[in-house]
């Protein structure tokens, strides 16, 4: 990965350990020529820099989707709340300005397209993706909704990546792990794992649909 982007990614606010980000970059680089990359959960753009680096190298594109209002666990009073991301005018969370700044700093404005909205609403009008990275709402309903809406978009031979997969309940919440199990059940094949990042491949022909 471009060393300047690797250095920048580590400075960006967010939730992507560097080794997992590099694994995400490698997975994306493998399939970026097959079609667009899609990320659910842009936040401040940390993982988008890893994915965007892969897209840029192949002349591809990353669509990164977020309503920028934060997940449940990012609201005031919750574990992952960041008071620096509250819009003083509305009192609500807004990570969009930081995402834009990250993309400018990374020189990825021509490669990464930010989509502002609800992930499932966007999916309803989406055709396909070479890679879908699910890292949006981590609660039961949003994680399963993202899986149901987005896993069918992965092209044959393409990749489905899921973040925060913790097989041991002591390490973190269940829903990302549950949707990883669903993906295996639906015929996706294990591709790679790094930390809590799990990557699966849709077989070129077979039952995954
Ligand atoms: N990938 C990021 C972290 C994402 S945090 C990083 O590398 O740091 C999860 C994000 O998902 C939050 O920004 C939240 O606003 C977004 N999100 C949660 N539910 C969503 C939904 N239904 N539609 C769009 N975005 C959603
Ligand atoms: Mg995550």
XYZ file of N, CA, C and O and ligand atoms in Angstrom:
863
model
N 0.846 -1.200 0.000
C 0.000 0.000 0.000
C 0.883 1.253 0.000
O 1.895 1.287 0.690
N 0.460 2.233 -0.758
C 1.137 3.533 -0.801
C 1.485 3.997 0.627
O 0.599 4.164 1.466
N 2.788 4.184 0.929
C 3.191 4.481 2.309
C 2.608 5.782 2.857
O 2.335 5.887 4.062
N 2.385 6.761 1.995
C 1.791 8.013 2.490
C 0.351 7.794 2.944
O -0.085 8.330 3.964
N -0.389 6.989 2.158
C -1.770 6.701 2.550
C -1.807 5.821 3.795
O -2.670 5.991 4.659
N -0.867 4.881 3.892
C -0.809 4.018 5.084
C -0.548 4.862 6.321
O -1.148 4.637 7.381
N 0.334 5.851 6.191
C 0.632 6.722 7.335
C -0.576 7.582 7.681
O -0.932 7.754 8.855
N -1.233 8.114 6.653
C -2.399 8.964 6.891
C -3.532 8.187 7.566
O -4.158 8.664 8.522
N -3.776 6.968 7.067
C -4.887 6.167 7.605
C -4.752 6.008 9.115
O -5.743 6.032 9.850
N -3.513 5.877 9.562
C -3.298 5.670 10.996
C -3.569 6.924 11.818
O -3.773 6.839 13.028
N -3.596 8.076 11.152
C -3.874 9.333 11.870
C -5.368 9.628 11.947
O -5.796 10.440 12.763
N -6.144 9.026 11.069
C -7.569 9.355 10.988
C -8.314 8.743 12.174
O -8.061 7.598 12.562
N -9.222 9.534 12.730
C -10.080 9.072 13.814
C -10.924 7.887 13.348
O -11.435 7.918 12.228
N -11.063 6.881 14.194
C -11.923 5.778 13.782
C -11.593 4.462 14.438
O -10.903 4.414 15.459
N -12.108 3.408 13.808
C -12.119 2.094 14.435
C -11.570 1.031 13.480
O -12.282 0.106 13.098
N -10.334 1.211 13.071
C -9.736 0.214 12.178
C -8.251 0.057 12.514
O -7.435 0.883 12.117
N -7.902 -1.006 13.257
C -6.486 -1.244 13.550
C -5.697 -1.361 12.243
O -6.217 -1.870 11.243
N -4.449 -0.916 12.279
C -3.674 -0.831 11.039
C -3.508 -2.188 10.356
O -3.627 -2.293 9.128
N -3.245 -3.234 11.123
C -3.037 -4.553 10.473
C -4.315 -5.022 9.784
O -4.263 -5.613 8.699
N -5.467 -4.725 10.384
C -6.735 -5.113 9.758
C -7.009 -4.229 8.535
O -7.543 -4.689 7.527
N -6.628 -2.973 8.629
C -6.781 -2.071 7.481
C -5.945 -2.535 6.299
O -6.405 -2.503 5.147
N -4.734 -2.993 6.575
C -3.882 -3.498 5.489
C -4.471 -4.763 4.876
O -4.407 -4.964 3.658
N -5.058 -5.612 5.716
C -5.714 -6.822 5.201
C -6.912 -6.442 4.326
O -7.163 -7.074 3.280
N -7.625 -5.406 4.741
C -8.762 -4.918 3.958
C -8.273 -4.373 2.612
O -8.866 -4.644 1.555
N -7.185 -3.624 2.665
C -6.566 -3.099 1.438
C -6.206 -4.244 0.472
O -6.515 -4.179 -0.727
N -5.574 -5.289 0.996
C -5.142 -6.397 0.128
C -6.340 -7.106 -0.496
O -6.321 -7.449 -1.681
N -7.392 -7.309 0.298
C -8.601 -7.963 -0.237
C -9.205 -7.100 -1.343
O -9.581 -7.601 -2.412
N -9.264 -5.804 -1.091
C -9.866 -4.892 -2.071
C -9.032 -4.837 -3.347
O -9.574 -4.823 -4.462
N -7.716 -4.831 -3.193
C -6.833 -4.759 -4.359
C -7.020 -5.978 -5.261
O -6.899 -5.890 -6.487
N -7.351 -7.098 -4.631
C -7.524 -8.345 -5.377
C -8.710 -8.294 -6.340
O -8.679 -8.919 -7.397
N -9.750 -7.562 -5.985
C -10.989 -7.588 -6.776
C -11.390 -6.236 -7.376
O -12.409 -6.146 -8.060
N -10.593 -5.199 -7.110
C -11.017 -3.849 -7.509
C -11.233 -3.704 -9.014
O -11.971 -2.817 -9.459
N -10.625 -4.592 -9.806
C -10.822 -4.498 -11.257
C -12.140 -5.130 -11.699
O -12.550 -4.983 -12.852
N -12.823 -5.843 -10.782
C -14.081 -6.529 -11.149
C -15.294 -5.612 -11.096
O -16.360 -5.952 -11.608
N -15.145 -4.460 -10.422
C -16.294 -3.570 -10.275
C -16.091 -2.643 -9.094
O -15.004 -2.610 -8.510
N -17.125 -1.884 -8.726
C -16.970 -0.925 -7.630
C -16.811 -1.601 -6.272
O -17.300 -2.713 -6.058
N -16.138 -0.903 -5.368
C -16.053 -1.308 -3.968
C -17.116 -0.513 -3.215
O -17.342 0.662 -3.527
N -17.754 -1.148 -2.239
C -18.782 -0.469 -1.446
C -18.474 -0.667 0.033
O -18.213 -1.792 0.473
N -18.522 0.431 0.765
C -18.332 0.379 2.215
C -19.582 0.870 2.915
O -20.104 1.940 2.577
N -20.041 0.112 3.918
C -21.145 0.560 4.763
C -20.531 0.999 6.088
O -19.994 0.174 6.834
N -20.596 2.307 6.377
C -20.016 2.821 7.621
C -18.729 3.583 7.370
O -17.634 3.118 7.673
N -18.861 4.789 6.805
C -17.679 5.610 6.491
C -17.058 6.203 7.754
O -15.842 6.292 7.858
N -17.923 6.701 8.652
C -17.509 7.463 9.840
C -16.555 8.571 9.377
O -16.951 9.397 8.553
N -15.329 8.610 9.865
C -14.428 9.711 9.491
C -13.504 9.353 8.331
O -12.611 10.138 7.980
N -13.695 8.164 7.763
C -12.944 7.819 6.559
C -11.711 6.963 6.767
O -10.927 6.763 5.835
N -11.550 6.438 7.979
C -10.329 5.661 8.245
C -10.250 4.426 7.326
O -9.295 4.292 6.558
N -11.238 3.554 7.388
C -11.194 2.363 6.525
C -11.309 2.747 5.053
O -10.805 2.039 4.172
N -11.955 3.885 4.777
C -12.083 4.331 3.376
C -10.723 4.647 2.764
O -10.549 4.535 1.542
N -9.753 5.028 3.590
C -8.416 5.298 3.042
C -7.769 3.987 2.577
O -7.174 3.929 1.493
N -7.923 2.918 3.359
C -7.366 1.615 2.943
C -8.053 1.114 1.677
O -7.417 0.684 0.721
N -9.381 1.171 1.688
C -10.136 0.703 0.512
C -9.895 1.618 -0.689
O -9.754 1.148 -1.823
N -9.859 2.912 -0.422
C -9.664 3.891 -1.495
C -8.288 3.746 -2.139
O -8.143 3.923 -3.356
N -7.286 3.395 -1.335
C -5.942 3.184 -1.890
C -5.973 2.061 -2.916
O -5.359 2.157 -3.995
N -6.707 0.992 -2.599
C -6.812 -0.144 -3.530
C -7.578 0.262 -4.789
O -7.187 -0.090 -5.910
N -8.640 1.007 -4.606
C -9.433 1.446 -5.763
C -8.590 2.342 -6.670
O -8.596 2.174 -7.903
N -7.848 3.266 -6.071
C -7.053 4.213 -6.855
C -6.020 3.478 -7.712
O -5.809 3.825 -8.880
N -5.404 2.456 -7.148
C -4.356 1.734 -7.884
C -4.888 1.037 -9.122
O -4.144 0.818 -10.077
N -6.153 0.643 -9.092
C -6.693 -0.084 -10.245
C -7.590 0.805 -11.095
O -8.285 0.316 -11.979
N -7.596 2.107 -10.806
C -8.475 3.004 -11.550
C -9.934 2.745 -11.243
O -10.821 3.081 -12.035
N -10.195 2.142 -10.100
C -11.567 1.816 -9.708
C -12.185 2.902 -8.846
O -11.696 4.029 -8.779
N -13.272 2.523 -8.182
C -14.007 3.496 -7.373
C -14.499 2.828 -6.094
O -14.827 1.636 -6.090
N -14.511 3.620 -5.021
C -15.119 3.191 -3.761
C -16.311 4.085 -3.471
O -16.182 5.313 -3.460
N -17.466 3.468 -3.263
C -18.631 4.191 -2.754
C -18.690 3.926 -1.256
O -18.747 2.768 -0.843
N -18.645 4.979 -0.454
C -18.708 4.782 0.992
C -19.982 5.412 1.543
O -20.275 6.589 1.284
N -20.774 4.603 2.220
C -22.143 4.976 2.605
C -22.244 5.178 4.120
O -21.765 4.335 4.887
N -22.857 6.273 4.507
C -23.100 6.536 5.939
C -24.134 7.654 6.035
O -24.107 8.595 5.247
N -25.038 7.571 7.010
C -25.925 8.723 7.234
C -25.219 9.772 8.096
O -25.730 10.882 8.252
N -24.074 9.386 8.647
C -23.224 10.280 9.447
C -23.895 10.766 10.736
O -23.469 11.747 11.319
N -24.939 10.084 11.144
C -25.598 10.418 12.409
C -25.133 9.518 13.539
O -25.629 9.622 14.664
N -24.227 8.610 13.252
C -23.674 7.746 14.283
C -24.557 6.549 14.575
O -25.771 6.596 14.419
N -23.897 5.475 14.978
C -24.619 4.295 15.426
C -25.089 4.536 16.856
O -24.681 5.495 17.506
N -25.910 3.633 17.331
C -26.464 3.736 18.688
C -25.360 3.960 19.721
O -25.441 4.851 20.570
N -24.286 3.176 19.595
C -23.219 3.219 20.603
C -22.330 4.470 20.497
O -21.416 4.662 21.268
N -22.645 5.328 19.494
C -21.881 6.571 19.332
C -22.652 7.795 19.814
O -22.132 8.911 19.767
N -23.888 7.592 20.271
C -24.684 8.721 20.725
C -24.219 9.172 22.105
O -23.531 8.430 22.818
N -24.575 10.408 22.488
C -24.147 10.974 23.772
C -24.477 10.012 24.907
O -25.583 9.465 24.970
N -23.497 9.800 25.775
C -23.703 8.923 26.918
C -23.266 7.494 26.667
O -23.174 6.694 27.597
N -22.966 7.168 25.389
C -22.574 5.798 25.064
C -21.058 5.685 24.915
O -20.357 6.685 24.754
N -20.612 4.437 24.901
C -19.179 4.113 24.935
C -18.358 4.824 23.869
O -17.274 5.341 24.128
N -18.855 4.844 22.620
C -18.040 5.367 21.520
C -18.410 6.791 21.114
O -18.132 7.214 19.997
N -19.029 7.549 22.033
C -19.409 8.924 21.713
C -18.182 9.824 21.633
O -17.277 9.738 22.446
N -18.164 10.692 20.631
C -17.083 11.665 20.483
C -17.716 13.052 20.423
O -18.295 13.435 19.403
N -17.614 13.833 21.515
C -18.272 15.149 21.559
C -17.778 16.067 20.443
O -18.485 17.004 20.049
N -16.577 15.792 19.928
C -16.029 16.609 18.837
C -16.785 16.442 17.539
O -16.580 17.213 16.587
N -17.651 15.457 17.444
C -18.385 15.201 16.200
C -19.846 15.624 16.296
O -20.670 15.217 15.484
N -20.165 16.451 17.292
C -21.550 16.905 17.412
C -21.703 18.232 16.663
O -20.898 19.147 16.804
N -22.734 18.300 15.832
C -23.064 19.526 15.104
C -23.757 20.469 16.093
O -24.861 20.179 16.566
N -23.108 21.614 16.390
C -23.637 22.483 17.449
C -24.993 23.069 17.065
O -25.797 23.428 17.915
N -25.261 23.159 15.765
C -26.517 23.751 15.325
C -27.699 22.818 15.597
O -28.774 23.235 15.995
N -27.481 21.515 15.363
C -28.580 20.554 15.508
C -28.479 19.747 16.796
O -29.436 19.113 17.209
N -27.273 19.725 17.406
C -27.068 18.893 18.581
C -26.929 17.419 18.223
O -26.825 16.566 19.111
N -26.917 17.112 16.935
C -26.805 15.710 16.506
C -25.389 15.427 16.032
O -24.637 16.339 15.706
N -25.064 14.158 15.961
C -23.747 13.782 15.459
C -23.649 14.061 13.965
O -24.624 13.917 13.236
N -22.475 14.452 13.530
C -22.243 14.633 12.092
C -20.768 14.397 11.775
O -19.932 15.257 12.019
N -20.466 13.240 11.217
C -19.079 12.910 10.866
C -18.749 13.254 9.416
O -17.597 13.096 8.994
N -19.722 13.759 8.662
C -19.480 14.047 7.240
C -18.361 15.066 6.996
O -17.523 14.851 6.116
N -18.299 16.192 7.761
C -17.212 17.145 7.494
C -15.827 16.518 7.671
O -14.902 16.850 6.929
N -15.703 15.624 8.643
C -14.395 14.991 8.867
C -14.085 14.021 7.730
O -12.947 13.929 7.258
N -15.095 13.291 7.272
C -14.873 12.392 6.126
C -14.352 13.178 4.929
O -13.370 12.788 4.285
N -14.986 14.300 4.651
C -14.552 15.095 3.494
C -13.093 15.541 3.658
O -12.297 15.461 2.727
N -12.757 15.983 4.861
C -11.382 16.423 5.110
C -10.398 15.268 4.915
O -9.319 15.442 4.332
N -10.778 14.085 5.375
C -9.908 12.912 5.212
C -9.662 12.632 3.731
O -8.521 12.371 3.313
N -10.722 12.694 2.930
C -10.580 12.385 1.499
C -9.730 13.433 0.788
O -8.959 13.112 -0.121
N -9.842 14.685 1.228
C -8.985 15.745 0.677
C -7.524 15.464 1.053
O -6.640 15.448 0.196
N -7.289 15.202 2.344
C -5.920 14.952 2.816
C -5.300 13.762 2.095
O -4.093 13.729 1.839
N -6.128 12.755 1.789
C -5.626 11.530 1.158
C -5.491 11.675 -0.360
O -4.937 10.798 -1.021
N -5.990 12.764 -0.905
C -5.965 12.909 -2.363
C -6.867 11.885 -3.042
O -6.627 11.474 -4.178
N -7.933 11.483 -2.346
C -8.813 10.434 -2.879
C -10.177 10.962 -3.325
O -11.104 10.193 -3.524
N -10.277 12.285 -3.499
C -11.586 12.840 -3.863
C -12.103 12.329 -5.203
O -13.316 12.279 -5.431
N -11.174 11.971 -6.107
C -11.620 11.469 -7.414
C -11.895 9.965 -7.409
O -12.380 9.415 -8.395
N -11.553 9.310 -6.316
C -11.654 7.847 -6.250
C -12.765 7.388 -5.328
O -13.366 6.335 -5.532
N -13.028 8.180 -4.293
C -14.000 7.777 -3.274
C -15.235 8.676 -3.368
O -15.141 9.905 -3.261
N -16.383 8.054 -3.562
C -17.652 8.778 -3.642
C -18.400 8.576 -2.337
O -18.722 7.440 -1.970
N -18.652 9.659 -1.624
C -19.391 9.565 -0.370
C -20.886 9.610 -0.653
O -21.376 10.505 -1.343
N -21.592 8.641 -0.124
C -23.047 8.609 -0.245
C -23.611 8.809 1.154
O -23.259 8.078 2.086
N -24.446 9.831 1.296
C -24.985 10.178 2.610
C -26.420 9.694 2.689
O -27.304 10.223 2.001
N -26.645 8.678 3.500
C -27.993 8.162 3.633
C -28.001 6.822 4.333
O -26.937 6.296 4.707
N -29.174 6.275 4.479
C -29.338 4.985 5.139
C -28.890 3.860 4.199
O -29.268 3.824 3.022
N -28.104 2.952 4.726
C -27.490 1.924 3.878
C -28.529 1.046 3.168
O -28.358 0.703 1.994
N -29.592 0.700 3.867
C -30.586 -0.186 3.247
C -31.366 0.557 2.160
O -31.701 -0.010 1.113
N -31.608 1.845 2.383
C -32.295 2.649 1.359
C -31.449 2.724 0.090
O -31.975 2.658 -1.034
N -30.135 2.846 0.250
C -29.247 2.900 -0.915
C -29.223 1.542 -1.618
O -29.296 1.457 -2.853
N -29.158 0.485 -0.838
C -29.069 -0.866 -1.413
C -30.239 -1.175 -2.336
O -30.081 -1.867 -3.346
N -31.391 -0.626 -2.010
C -32.595 -0.913 -2.800
C -32.438 -0.482 -4.254
O -33.169 -0.953 -5.124
N -31.479 0.427 -4.511
C -31.287 0.938 -5.874
C -29.909 0.602 -6.415
O -29.435 1.254 -7.353
N -29.266 -0.374 -5.805
C -27.882 -0.716 -6.166
C -27.853 -2.030 -6.926
O -28.600 -2.939 -6.594
N -26.992 -2.135 -7.934
C -26.945 -3.406 -8.654
C -25.872 -4.345 -8.125
O -26.193 -5.424 -7.617
N -24.605 -3.984 -8.209
C -23.591 -4.972 -7.856
C -22.314 -4.323 -7.357
O -22.105 -3.115 -7.520
N -21.460 -5.131 -6.740
C -20.191 -4.637 -6.205
C -19.160 -5.761 -6.237
O -19.496 -6.930 -6.046
N -17.897 -5.378 -6.475
C -16.804 -6.352 -6.432
C -16.465 -6.717 -5.000
O -16.054 -7.841 -4.705
N -16.641 -5.739 -4.107
C -16.416 -5.972 -2.678
C -17.407 -5.143 -1.898
O -17.631 -3.972 -2.218
N -18.040 -5.769 -0.926
C -18.894 -5.054 0.032
C -18.251 -5.212 1.403
O -17.962 -6.336 1.832
N -18.006 -4.086 2.071
C -17.443 -4.101 3.418
C -18.523 -3.627 4.381
O -18.965 -2.473 4.310
N -18.961 -4.502 5.267
C -20.027 -4.165 6.219
C -19.423 -3.760 7.564
O -18.815 -4.581 8.262
N -19.594 -2.468 7.907
C -19.068 -1.931 9.170
C -19.974 -0.774 9.624
O -19.515 0.259 10.070
N -21.286 -0.975 9.473
C -22.249 0.071 9.819
C -22.787 -0.125 11.224
O -22.023 -0.297 12.164
N -24.101 -0.120 11.380
C -24.702 -0.344 12.686
C -24.405 -1.768 13.150
O -24.540 -2.720 12.377
N -23.963 -1.902 14.406
C -23.526 -3.204 14.903
C -24.574 -3.892 15.764
O -24.337 -4.974 16.286
N -25.754 -3.278 15.908
C -26.839 -3.909 16.661
C -27.462 -5.050 15.861
O -27.156 -5.244 14.682
N -28.333 -5.785 16.522
C -28.970 -6.952 15.902
C -29.675 -6.586 14.585
O -29.366 -7.131 13.530
N -30.612 -5.650 14.663
C -31.418 -5.327 13.480
C -30.574 -4.712 12.353
O -30.653 -5.180 11.209
N -29.749 -3.672 12.623
C -28.997 -3.073 11.510
C -27.996 -4.025 10.867
O -27.835 -4.015 9.639
N -27.314 -4.846 11.663
C -26.307 -5.745 11.078
C -26.975 -6.762 10.157
O -26.506 -7.010 9.032
N -28.083 -7.348 10.609
C -28.765 -8.331 9.758
C -29.398 -7.652 8.539
O -29.421 -8.223 7.450
N -29.900 -6.431 8.730
C -30.481 -5.708 7.590
C -29.405 -5.412 6.545
O -29.642 -5.543 5.338
N -28.227 -5.012 6.996
C -27.139 -4.759 6.040
C -26.733 -6.044 5.322
O -26.484 -6.039 4.114
N -26.671 -7.133 6.066
C -26.319 -8.404 5.418
C -27.344 -8.760 4.341
O -26.983 -9.109 3.214
N -28.620 -8.649 4.704
C -29.677 -9.041 3.761
C -29.714 -8.123 2.531
O -29.964 -8.570 1.419
N -29.451 -6.838 2.770
C -29.539 -5.886 1.664
C -28.305 -5.928 0.768
O -28.411 -5.743 -0.449
N -27.149 -6.164 1.364
C -25.904 -5.978 0.603
C -25.206 -7.252 0.161
O -24.526 -7.243 -0.873
N -25.354 -8.350 0.885
C -24.615 -9.558 0.466
C -25.024 -10.024 -0.933
O -24.168 -10.520 -1.681
N -26.294 -9.840 -1.351
C -26.642 -10.267 -2.715
C -25.978 -9.430 -3.808
O -26.004 -9.816 -4.979
N -25.395 -8.301 -3.436
C -24.784 -7.421 -4.449
C -23.385 -7.889 -4.862
O -22.843 -7.398 -5.863
N -22.781 -8.768 -4.082
C -21.408 -9.202 -4.372
C -21.393 -10.060 -5.639
O -22.115 -11.060 -5.727
N -20.576 -9.668 -6.601
C -20.526 -10.398 -7.873
C -19.852 -11.755 -7.677
O -19.080 -11.942 -6.727
N -20.107 -12.723 -8.558
C -19.387 -14.000 -8.491
C -17.876 -13.744 -8.512
O -17.388 -12.959 -9.319
N -17.163 -14.367 -7.595
C -15.725 -14.134 -7.477
C -15.387 -12.916 -6.638
O -14.218 -12.690 -6.319
N -16.401 -12.140 -6.268
C -16.192 -10.935 -5.460
C -16.130 -11.273 -3.969
O -16.305 -12.429 -3.563
N -15.875 -10.247 -3.175
C -15.624 -10.456 -1.744
C -16.631 -9.721 -0.864
O -17.067 -8.609 -1.180
N -16.964 -10.375 0.238
C -17.779 -9.779 1.295
C -16.895 -9.692 2.535
O -16.381 -10.719 2.991
N -16.675 -8.487 3.037
C -15.845 -8.302 4.229
C -16.735 -7.809 5.360
O -17.631 -6.988 5.141
N -16.512 -8.338 6.542
C -17.312 -7.974 7.719
C -16.356 -7.606 8.843
O -15.391 -8.340 9.107
N -16.626 -6.475 9.484
C -15.751 -6.054 10.583
C -16.375 -6.370 11.933
O -17.584 -6.520 12.053
N -15.519 -6.456 12.949
C -15.945 -6.673 14.340
C -16.616 -8.026 14.541
O -17.603 -8.144 15.274
N -16.048 -9.031 13.889
C -16.519 -10.408 14.057
C -15.763 -11.025 15.239
O -14.535 -11.157 15.196
N -16.512 -11.346 16.290
C -15.899 -11.899 17.501
C -16.536 -13.243 17.835
O -17.615 -13.285 18.432
N -15.878 -14.329 17.501
C -16.434 -15.648 17.819
C -16.641 -15.843 19.325
O -17.571 -16.533 19.721
N -15.792 -15.234 20.153
C -15.945 -15.343 21.604
C -16.747 -14.146 22.107
O -16.308 -13.001 21.979
N -17.932 -14.395 22.698
C -18.790 -13.294 23.168
C -18.072 -12.369 24.141
O -18.458 -11.199 24.292
N -17.030 -12.860 24.809
C -16.296 -12.015 25.766
C -15.588 -10.864 25.045
O -15.260 -9.847 25.647
N -15.355 -11.017 23.737
C -14.579 -10.014 22.993
C -15.428 -8.911 22.377
O -14.901 -7.863 21.990
N -16.738 -9.150 22.203
C -17.568 -8.107 21.580
C -18.941 -8.626 21.210
O -19.271 -9.794 21.444
N -19.730 -7.724 20.619
C -21.142 -8.012 20.306
C -21.308 -9.137 19.290
O -20.412 -9.430 18.507
N -22.487 -9.742 19.303
C -22.761 -10.924 18.490
C -23.123 -10.667 17.030
O -22.820 -11.482 16.165
N -23.867 -9.589 16.715
C -24.438 -9.505 15.355
C -23.439 -9.632 14.208
O -23.714 -10.374 13.259
N -22.260 -8.990 14.265
C -21.350 -9.192 13.120
C -20.933 -10.660 12.973
O -20.811 -11.176 11.850
N -20.747 -11.323 14.110
C -20.407 -12.750 14.060
C -21.563 -13.555 13.464
O -21.358 -14.448 12.629
N -22.777 -13.197 13.853
C -23.951 -13.906 13.331
C -24.079 -13.759 11.814
O -24.427 -14.717 11.118
N -23.796 -12.565 11.306
C -23.960 -12.417 9.853
C -22.815 -13.102 9.110
O -22.994 -13.555 7.983
N -21.665 -13.223 9.751
C -20.568 -13.994 9.156
C -20.991 -15.472 9.035
O -20.791 -16.104 8.001
N -21.645 -15.979 10.085
C -22.151 -17.355 10.030
C -23.209 -17.499 8.929
O -23.242 -18.501 8.207
N -24.054 -16.493 8.811
C -25.091 -16.542 7.766
C -24.453 -16.601 6.386
O -24.927 -17.310 5.492
N -23.393 -15.832 6.210
C -22.725 -15.802 4.907
C -22.173 -17.181 4.560
O -22.309 -17.658 3.423
N -21.559 -17.843 5.540
C -21.032 -19.193 5.291
C -22.175 -20.132 4.931
O -22.074 -20.944 4.004
N -23.282 -19.970 5.658
C -24.451 -20.799 5.429
C -25.031 -20.563 4.034
O -25.585 -21.459 3.401
N -24.896 -19.333 3.554
C -25.422 -18.977 2.231
C -24.465 -19.336 1.098
O -24.738 -19.012 -0.064
N -23.342 -19.964 1.427
C -22.452 -20.455 0.373
C -21.222 -19.603 0.112
O -20.407 -19.941 -0.751
N -21.062 -18.496 0.850
C -19.801 -17.753 0.746
C -18.687 -18.609 1.344
O -18.914 -19.377 2.285
N -17.480 -18.470 0.803
C -16.337 -19.264 1.249
C -15.369 -18.391 2.033
O -15.168 -17.215 1.692
N -14.751 -18.978 3.043
C -13.769 -18.216 3.820
C -12.596 -17.822 2.937
O -12.045 -18.653 2.213
N -12.234 -16.557 2.977
C -11.116 -16.045 2.183
C -9.940 -15.715 3.095
O -8.837 -16.199 2.881
N -10.162 -14.905 4.123
C -9.080 -14.548 5.025
C -9.637 -13.942 6.306
O -10.807 -13.549 6.365
N -8.789 -13.874 7.307
C -9.174 -13.302 8.601
C -7.983 -12.562 9.170
O -6.835 -12.998 9.020
N -8.249 -11.431 9.798
C -7.194 -10.675 10.480
C -7.850 -9.912 11.618
O -8.726 -9.067 11.355
N -7.456 -10.203 12.838
C -8.139 -9.574 13.968
C -9.626 -9.875 13.873
O -10.019 -11.038 13.706
N -10.451 -8.833 13.929
C -11.898 -9.061 13.833
C -12.411 -8.886 12.406
O -13.627 -8.862 12.185
N -11.502 -8.758 11.451
C -11.933 -8.653 10.044
C -12.055 -10.050 9.431
O -11.133 -10.859 9.522
N -13.201 -10.309 8.829
C -13.408 -11.580 8.127
C -13.748 -11.270 6.677
O -14.603 -10.420 6.398
N -13.083 -11.966 5.762
C -13.352 -11.779 4.337
C -13.831 -13.096 3.761
O -13.255 -14.156 4.049
N -14.895 -13.026 2.983
C -15.481 -14.208 2.340
C -15.566 -13.966 0.841
O -15.647 -12.822 0.394
N -15.559 -15.074 0.083
C -15.668 -14.938 -1.368
C -16.942 -15.596 -1.868
O -17.281 -16.697 -1.444
N -17.630 -14.930 -2.771
C -18.754 -15.591 -3.437
C -18.175 -16.482 -4.527
O -17.400 -16.017 -5.361
N -18.507 -17.772 -4.490
C -17.955 -18.645 -5.532
C -18.366 -18.161 -6.923
O -19.413 -17.533 -7.084
N -17.525 -18.491 -7.903
C -17.814 -18.057 -9.277
C -19.083 -18.723 -9.769
O -19.880 -18.137 -10.490
N -19.293 -19.979 -9.371
C -20.606 -20.583 -9.617
C -20.945 -21.408 -8.401
O -20.072 -21.956 -7.753
N -22.199 -21.448 -8.035
C -22.567 -22.191 -6.849
C -23.783 -21.611 -6.174
O -24.462 -20.779 -6.750
N -24.029 -22.029 -4.935
C -25.292 -21.734 -4.291
C -25.444 -20.309 -3.744
O -26.563 -19.870 -3.549
N -24.308 -19.613 -3.463
C -24.479 -18.279 -2.860
C -25.269 -17.388 -3.793
O -24.940 -17.251 -4.966
N -26.319 -16.779 -3.295
C -27.129 -15.930 -4.177
C -27.592 -14.701 -3.443
O -27.532 -14.633 -2.242
N -15.418 2.137 9.074
C -15.260 3.165 10.085
C -16.119 2.951 11.328
C -17.592 2.892 11.061
S -18.532 3.163 12.525
C -13.784 3.331 10.460
O -12.906 2.786 9.788
O -13.483 4.006 11.435
C -20.161 2.833 11.963
C -20.792 3.901 11.113
O -21.980 3.340 10.573
C -21.212 5.189 11.827
O -20.558 6.294 11.272
C -22.729 5.267 11.619
O -23.214 6.581 11.361
C -22.939 4.372 10.422
N -24.266 3.773 10.326
C -24.921 3.078 11.285
N -26.107 2.645 10.821
C -26.218 3.092 9.535
C -27.221 2.996 8.517
N -28.364 2.322 8.731
N -26.998 3.581 7.323
C -25.852 4.263 7.099
N -24.859 4.387 8.014
C -25.038 3.817 9.219
Mg -15.754 -1.725 12.873
